[in-house]
């Protein structure tokens, strides 16, 4: 494919090596790598974290990997040698750590911040949940918010996964829309044949929840199901099981396992789509969070109707388009769970919406076309783009200097060890 980016060098600085079988963030990174590969880019990925046994093999995407070091001059050397045309930061913390080094070594490179989700929003909602509050404004204006917004301001462009987060940045924080692009999960549309091969109502059993347990909202949601929903639900649906899957379960997760109560903690799923496809209903009343949720994409792909909270379904669908039900209190969660689990006609009606929503909102080909047209225009007119967003250079000048001197101070301190 001949594109503006053919043979251009993109350097991705990752927080962790992608693990697509562990998290939606890992899957998302592979989708971006596939996109850059299709554009003919030379892709390099560096990370200071160690690889795990679950780290993806990136050679299929033509990725050259390299090691980075935190607060270490060796990172400057390798960044200078790579001489990137584009640098993409995997979340704002990475931009804080390496942004000033990139600015020094590759000042002409276009910079992209991939947010995954807005961390400050997730943490604001987490605090709201702890305090049993409903006032987001009380928690939104935090130090973390300042840090993430400053990182967004310092980069040429920022990728968001949620339309809701886009509106928040533009309407509440007055971030320039010209620097933001909403790029949700990039999925292959489902064909009629694929939907015909879904397991049917009678072939499925139980409820399922899936989510990486490093991600606090997943643990809190499982705890909420165990404490508030499952004791009532299992009495109304005798013998039905709740299956919980997720990478990196801690002891507090395993403690929730109770075979007698039909609450089964399985740990990591070897094949997420397979375990979700065998369940009759995905029960995921997300208690707090941000972005859009990979677990619901998995459910759509295999035709498993789902029950979500408003926060869980945020920017993904509404009550009319949702392949299941959206609820926000215990009574509704239980009522809708029983209805969806026992009424085949309702179940089939909701299942049919899975392919409709996935194909309409997450069509990789259409989304990537729009993304390409937008990002290539910014790249070709980068000097003008930077003039129009001059505050970005102001943030770079001041904030990067403070990050730089903190990094240099740590570097010197480490030398003295």
Coordinates of C-alpha atoms in Angstrom, one line a residue:
X1 CA 0.0 0.0 0.0
X2 CA 1.5 3.3 -1.0
X3 CA 0.9 5.9 1.7
X4 CA 2.4 9.1 3.0
X5 CA 4.0 7.0 5.7
X6 CA 5.7 4.3 3.5
X7 CA 9.2 3.7 4.9
X8 CA 8.7 6.4 7.5
X9 CA 10.1 5.4 10.9
X10 CA 7.7 5.3 13.8
X11 CA 9.2 4.7 17.3
X12 CA 6.7 3.5 19.9
X13 CA 7.7 3.9 23.6
X14 CA 5.7 1.4 25.5
X15 CA 4.8 1.2 29.2
X16 CA 4.8 -2.6 29.0
X17 CA 5.4 -5.1 26.2
X18 CA 1.9 -5.9 24.7
X19 CA 0.1 -8.9 26.1
X20 CA -3.0 -9.3 23.9
X21 CA -4.2 -12.4 25.8
X22 CA -4.0 -10.5 29.1
X23 CA -5.7 -7.2 28.4
X24 CA -7.7 -5.1 26.0
X25 CA -4.8 -2.5 26.0
X26 CA -2.6 -5.2 24.6
X27 CA -5.0 -6.1 21.9
X28 CA -5.4 -2.4 21.1
X29 CA -1.6 -2.0 20.7
X30 CA -1.5 -4.9 18.2
X31 CA -4.3 -3.3 16.2
X32 CA -2.3 -0.1 15.9
X33 CA 0.8 -2.1 14.9
X34 CA -1.1 -3.8 12.2
X35 CA -2.4 -0.5 10.9
X36 CA 1.1 1.0 10.8
X37 CA 2.4 -2.1 9.1
X38 CA -0.3 -1.8 6.4
X39 CA 0.8 1.8 5.9
X40 CA 4.3 0.5 5.1
X41 CA 6.0 2.1 8.1
X42 CA 9.2 0.9 9.7
X43 CA 8.1 0.1 13.2
X44 CA 10.4 0.2 16.3
X45 CA 9.2 -0.4 19.8
X46 CA 11.1 0.2 23.0
X47 CA 10.3 -0.4 26.6
X48 CA 12.0 -0.3 30.0
X49 CA 9.9 -3.1 31.4
X50 CA 10.9 -6.7 31.2
X51 CA 9.1 -9.1 28.9
X52 CA 6.9 -11.8 30.4
X53 CA 6.0 -15.3 29.2
X54 CA 2.7 -13.8 28.0
X55 CA 4.3 -11.0 25.9
X56 CA 3.3 -11.0 22.2
X57 CA 5.7 -12.0 19.5
X58 CA 5.8 -8.7 17.5
X59 CA 7.8 -10.1 14.5
X60 CA 4.5 -10.8 12.7
X61 CA 4.0 -7.0 12.6
X62 CA 7.5 -6.3 11.3
X63 CA 8.4 -4.6 14.6
X64 CA 12.0 -4.2 15.6
X65 CA 12.3 -4.0 19.4
X66 CA 14.9 -2.3 21.5
X67 CA 15.6 -1.8 25.2
X68 CA 15.1 1.5 27.0
X69 CA 16.3 2.7 30.4
X70 CA 14.6 5.0 32.8
X71 CA 16.5 8.1 33.8
X72 CA 19.5 6.9 31.8
X73 CA 21.6 8.6 29.1
X74 CA 21.7 5.4 27.1
X75 CA 18.1 6.1 26.1
X76 CA 19.2 9.4 24.6
X77 CA 21.8 7.5 22.5
X78 CA 19.3 5.0 21.1
X79 CA 16.6 7.7 20.4
X80 CA 19.2 9.8 18.5
X81 CA 20.3 6.7 16.4
X82 CA 16.7 5.8 15.6
X83 CA 16.0 9.3 14.3
X84 CA 12.2 8.8 14.2
X85 CA 9.8 10.5 11.9
X86 CA 7.0 9.8 14.4
X87 CA 7.2 9.0 18.1
X88 CA 4.1 7.5 19.8
X89 CA 3.9 7.4 23.6
X90 CA 1.9 4.5 25.2
X91 CA 0.1 6.5 27.9
X92 CA 0.9 9.9 29.5
X93 CA 3.3 8.5 32.1
X94 CA 5.6 7.4 29.3
X95 CA 5.5 10.9 27.7
X96 CA 6.4 12.4 31.1
X97 CA 9.4 10.1 31.4
X98 CA 10.7 10.3 27.8
X99 CA 9.1 13.3 26.2
X100 CA 11.9 15.7 26.9
X101 CA 14.5 13.3 25.7
X102 CA 12.6 12.8 22.4
X103 CA 12.3 16.6 22.0
X104 CA 16.1 16.9 22.4
X105 CA 17.1 13.9 20.2
X106 CA 14.2 14.0 17.6
X107 CA 12.8 17.6 17.6
X108 CA 11.3 17.3 14.2
X109 CA 9.4 14.0 14.9
X110 CA 5.6 14.2 15.1
X111 CA 4.5 13.1 18.5
X112 CA 1.4 11.0 19.3
X113 CA 0.0 10.3 22.7
X114 CA -2.1 7.1 22.8
X115 CA -4.1 7.5 26.0
X116 CA -5.8 4.0 26.0
X117 CA -8.3 5.7 28.3
X118 CA -8.2 8.9 30.3
X119 CA -6.4 7.9 33.5
X120 CA -7.5 11.0 35.4
X121 CA -11.2 10.2 34.6
X122 CA -10.8 6.6 35.8
X123 CA -9.2 7.6 39.1
X124 CA -11.8 10.4 39.6
X125 CA -14.5 7.8 39.3
X126 CA -12.6 5.3 41.5
X127 CA -12.6 8.0 44.3
X128 CA -16.2 8.7 43.7
X129 CA -17.0 5.0 44.1
X130 CA -15.0 4.8 47.3
X131 CA -16.8 7.9 48.7
X132 CA -20.2 6.7 47.4
X133 CA -20.5 10.1 45.7
X134 CA -22.3 11.0 42.4
X135 CA -20.6 14.3 41.8
X136 CA -17.8 13.8 39.3
X137 CA -16.8 17.5 39.3
X138 CA -15.7 17.1 42.9
X139 CA -12.9 14.7 41.8
X140 CA -12.1 15.7 38.3
X141 CA -9.8 18.6 39.0
X142 CA -6.9 16.7 40.5
X143 CA -3.1 16.7 40.2
X144 CA -3.3 13.6 38.0
X145 CA -5.7 15.6 35.7
X146 CA -3.1 18.4 35.5
X147 CA -0.4 15.9 34.6
X148 CA -2.4 14.1 31.9
X149 CA -3.7 17.3 30.3
X150 CA -0.2 18.8 30.3
X151 CA 1.0 15.6 28.5
X152 CA -1.8 15.9 25.9
X153 CA -0.9 19.6 25.4
X154 CA 2.8 18.7 24.8
X155 CA 2.1 16.2 22.0
X156 CA 1.2 17.1 18.4
X157 CA -1.8 14.8 18.4
X158 CA -3.6 12.6 20.9
X159 CA -5.5 9.3 20.3
X160 CA -8.7 8.7 22.4
X161 CA -10.6 5.5 22.5
X162 CA -13.9 7.1 23.6
X163 CA -16.2 9.8 22.1
X164 CA -17.3 10.7 25.6
X165 CA -13.7 11.4 26.6
X166 CA -13.2 13.5 23.4
X167 CA -16.2 15.7 24.5
X168 CA -14.9 16.0 28.0
X169 CA -11.5 17.3 26.8
X170 CA -13.1 19.7 24.3
X171 CA -16.1 21.0 26.3
X172 CA -14.7 21.0 29.8
X173 CA -11.0 21.5 29.4
X174 CA -11.0 23.4 26.2
X175 CA -8.4 21.2 24.5
X176 CA -8.2 22.0 20.8
X177 CA -10.3 19.5 18.8
X178 CA -7.7 19.7 15.9
X179 CA -5.2 17.8 18.1
X180 CA -7.6 15.0 19.1
X181 CA -8.8 11.9 17.2
X182 CA -11.2 9.2 18.5
X183 CA -10.0 5.7 17.4
X184 CA -11.9 2.9 19.1
X185 CA -11.1 -0.8 18.9
X186 CA -10.5 -1.8 15.3
X187 CA -12.4 -5.0 14.5
X188 CA -13.1 -7.1 11.4
X189 CA -16.8 -7.0 10.6
X190 CA -18.8 -10.1 11.4
X191 CA -20.1 -12.0 8.4
X192 CA -23.5 -13.7 8.2
X193 CA -21.8 -17.1 8.2
X194 CA -19.8 -16.2 11.4
X195 CA -23.0 -15.3 13.2
X196 CA -24.7 -18.5 12.0
X197 CA -21.9 -20.5 13.7
X198 CA -22.4 -18.9 17.1
X199 CA -23.4 -21.4 19.8
X200 CA -27.2 -21.3 20.3
X201 CA -29.2 -20.6 23.4
X202 CA -29.4 -24.2 24.4
X203 CA -25.7 -24.8 24.0
X204 CA -24.7 -22.1 26.4
X205 CA -24.4 -22.2 30.2
X206 CA -23.9 -19.7 33.0
X207 CA -22.8 -16.1 33.4
X208 CA -19.3 -14.9 32.6
X209 CA -17.1 -12.0 33.5
X210 CA -13.7 -11.4 32.1
X211 CA -11.0 -8.8 32.8
X212 CA -7.4 -8.2 33.7
X213 CA -7.0 -8.0 37.5
X214 CA -4.2 -5.5 37.4
X215 CA -7.0 -3.2 36.4
X216 CA -8.7 -2.2 39.7
X217 CA -12.2 -1.7 38.2
X218 CA -12.3 -5.3 37.2
X219 CA -11.7 -6.5 40.8
X220 CA -14.2 -4.1 42.2
X221 CA -16.8 -5.2 39.7
X222 CA -16.3 -8.9 40.6
X223 CA -16.5 -8.0 44.3
X224 CA -19.8 -6.1 43.6
X225 CA -21.2 -9.1 41.8
X226 CA -20.2 -11.5 44.6
X227 CA -21.5 -9.3 47.4
X228 CA -24.6 -7.7 46.0
X229 CA -25.9 -9.5 42.9
X230 CA -25.0 -13.2 43.0
X231 CA -26.5 -14.1 46.4
X232 CA -30.0 -13.1 45.1
X233 CA -29.5 -14.1 41.5
X234 CA -28.4 -17.7 42.3
X235 CA -31.6 -18.2 44.4
X236 CA -33.7 -17.2 41.4
X237 CA -31.7 -19.3 38.9
X238 CA -31.0 -22.6 40.7
X239 CA -27.8 -24.4 39.8
X240 CA -26.5 -21.6 37.5
X241 CA -22.8 -20.7 37.7
X242 CA -20.9 -17.4 37.6
X243 CA -17.6 -17.9 35.8
X244 CA -14.9 -15.3 36.4
X245 CA -11.8 -15.1 34.1
X246 CA -8.9 -12.7 34.1
X247 CA -5.1 -12.5 33.9
X248 CA -3.0 -11.8 37.0
X249 CA -5.6 -12.7 39.7
X250 CA -4.2 -11.9 43.2
X251 CA -5.0 -13.7 46.5
X252 CA -7.9 -11.4 47.2
X253 CA -9.5 -12.5 43.9
X254 CA -8.9 -16.2 44.5
X255 CA -10.6 -15.8 47.9
X256 CA -13.9 -15.1 46.2
X257 CA -13.9 -18.6 44.6
X258 CA -16.7 -20.7 46.1
X259 CA -17.9 -23.8 44.3
X260 CA -20.8 -24.4 46.6
X261 CA -22.1 -20.9 45.7
X262 CA -21.5 -21.5 42.0
X263 CA -19.0 -18.6 42.0
X264 CA -16.0 -19.9 40.0
X265 CA -12.7 -18.1 39.7
X266 CA -10.8 -19.6 36.7
X267 CA -7.9 -17.1 36.4
X268 CA -6.4 -16.5 33.0
X269 CA -8.4 -17.6 30.0
X270 CA -6.3 -19.3 27.4
X271 CA -8.8 -18.2 24.8
X272 CA -11.0 -15.3 25.9
X273 CA -13.4 -15.6 22.9
X274 CA -14.0 -19.3 23.6
X275 CA -14.9 -18.9 27.2
X276 CA -17.2 -16.0 26.5
X277 CA -18.8 -17.8 23.6
X278 CA -19.9 -20.7 25.9
X279 CA -21.7 -18.4 28.4
X280 CA -25.3 -17.5 28.0
X281 CA -24.9 -14.0 29.4
X282 CA -21.9 -11.7 30.2
X283 CA -22.6 -10.0 33.5
X284 CA -20.4 -6.9 33.8
X285 CA -21.9 -4.2 35.9
X286 CA -18.8 -2.0 35.7
X287 CA -18.6 0.1 38.9
X288 CA -16.2 2.7 37.7
X289 CA -13.8 3.3 34.8
X290 CA -13.1 5.1 31.6
X291 CA -12.6 4.5 27.9
X292 CA -14.4 1.6 26.2
X293 CA -14.4 -2.0 27.4
X294 CA -12.7 -4.8 25.5
X295 CA -14.8 -7.4 27.3
X296 CA -18.0 -6.1 25.5
X297 CA -16.2 -6.3 22.2
X298 CA -15.4 -9.9 22.9
X299 CA -19.0 -10.6 23.8
X300 CA -20.2 -9.0 20.6
X301 CA -17.8 -11.0 18.5
X302 CA -19.2 -14.3 19.8
X303 CA -22.9 -13.3 20.2
X304 CA -23.0 -13.3 23.9
X305 CA -25.6 -10.8 25.2
X306 CA -24.3 -8.6 28.0
X307 CA -25.6 -6.7 31.0
X308 CA -23.6 -3.5 31.7
X309 CA -23.8 -0.4 33.8
X310 CA -24.0 3.1 32.1
X311 CA -20.3 3.6 32.7
X312 CA -19.5 0.2 31.2
X313 CA -21.5 1.0 28.1
X314 CA -20.3 4.7 27.9
X315 CA -19.4 5.7 24.3
X316 CA -20.1 2.1 23.1
X317 CA -23.9 2.1 22.8
X318 CA -27.3 3.1 24.2
X319 CA -30.2 1.2 25.5
X320 CA -31.7 0.8 22.0
X321 CA -28.5 -0.5 20.3
X322 CA -27.0 -2.4 23.2
X323 CA -26.8 -6.2 22.7
X324 CA -28.3 -6.9 26.1
X325 CA -29.3 -4.5 28.9
X326 CA -27.9 -1.4 30.5
X327 CA -28.8 -1.0 34.2
X328 CA -27.5 0.9 37.2
X329 CA -29.0 -0.7 40.4
X330 CA -29.1 -4.1 42.0
X331 CA -32.8 -4.7 41.4
X332 CA -32.4 -4.0 37.6
X333 CA -29.2 -6.0 37.3
X334 CA -31.0 -9.1 38.8
X335 CA -34.3 -8.6 36.9
X336 CA -32.6 -8.2 33.5
X337 CA -30.2 -11.1 34.2
X338 CA -33.1 -13.4 34.9
X339 CA -35.0 -12.2 31.9
X340 CA -32.0 -12.5 29.5
X341 CA -31.1 -15.9 30.9
X342 CA -34.5 -17.5 30.8
X343 CA -36.4 -15.9 27.9
X344 CA -35.0 -17.3 24.6
X345 CA -36.9 -14.7 22.4
X346 CA -35.4 -11.8 24.4
X347 CA -32.0 -13.4 24.3
X348 CA -32.2 -13.9 20.5
X349 CA -33.4 -10.3 20.0
X350 CA -30.5 -8.9 22.0
X351 CA -27.9 -11.3 20.4
X352 CA -28.9 -10.0 17.0
X353 CA -27.8 -6.5 18.0
X354 CA -24.2 -7.7 18.7
X355 CA -23.2 -7.9 15.0
X356 CA -25.1 -4.8 14.2
X357 CA -23.3 -2.7 16.8
X358 CA -19.8 -4.2 16.2
X359 CA -20.1 -3.8 12.4
X360 CA -21.4 -0.2 12.6
X361 CA -19.1 1.3 15.3
X362 CA -15.9 -0.8 15.1
X363 CA -15.3 -1.6 11.4
X364 CA -11.5 -1.5 11.2
X365 CA -11.3 -0.7 7.5
X366 CA -13.5 2.4 7.7
X367 CA -12.0 3.6 11.0
X368 CA -8.5 3.2 9.6
X369 CA -9.3 5.1 6.4
X370 CA -10.6 8.1 8.5
X371 CA -7.5 7.9 10.8
X372 CA -5.1 7.8 7.8
X373 CA -6.7 10.9 6.2
X374 CA -6.5 12.8 9.4
X375 CA -3.1 11.8 10.6
X376 CA -1.4 12.1 7.2
X377 CA -2.8 15.7 6.9
X378 CA -1.3 16.6 10.2
X379 CA 2.0 15.0 9.3
X380 CA 2.3 16.8 6.0
X381 CA 1.4 20.2 7.5
X382 CA 3.2 19.7 10.8
X383 CA 4.8 23.1 10.9
X384 CA 1.4 24.8 10.4
X385 CA -0.2 22.5 12.9
X386 CA 2.3 23.5 15.5
X387 CA 1.8 27.2 14.8
X388 CA -1.9 26.7 15.2
X389 CA -1.3 24.9 18.5
X390 CA 1.4 27.2 19.8
X391 CA 0.5 26.6 23.4
X392 CA 1.9 23.0 22.9
X393 CA 5.4 24.5 22.5
X394 CA 4.9 26.6 25.6
X395 CA 4.0 23.4 27.6
X396 CA 7.0 21.6 26.1
X397 CA 9.3 24.5 27.0
X398 CA 8.3 24.7 30.7
X399 CA 7.0 21.3 31.7
X400 CA 9.7 19.3 29.8
X401 CA 12.4 21.3 31.5
X402 CA 11.1 20.3 34.9
X403 CA 10.8 16.7 33.8
X404 CA 14.2 16.9 32.3
X405 CA 15.9 18.1 35.5
X406 CA 14.1 15.7 37.6
X407 CA 15.3 12.9 35.3
X408 CA 18.8 14.2 35.3
X409 CA 18.8 14.4 39.1
X410 CA 17.7 10.8 39.4
X411 CA 20.3 9.8 36.8
X412 CA 23.1 11.4 38.8
X413 CA 21.7 9.9 42.0
X414 CA 21.7 6.4 40.4
X415 CA 25.4 6.8 39.4
X416 CA 26.3 7.3 43.1
X417 CA 24.8 4.0 44.1

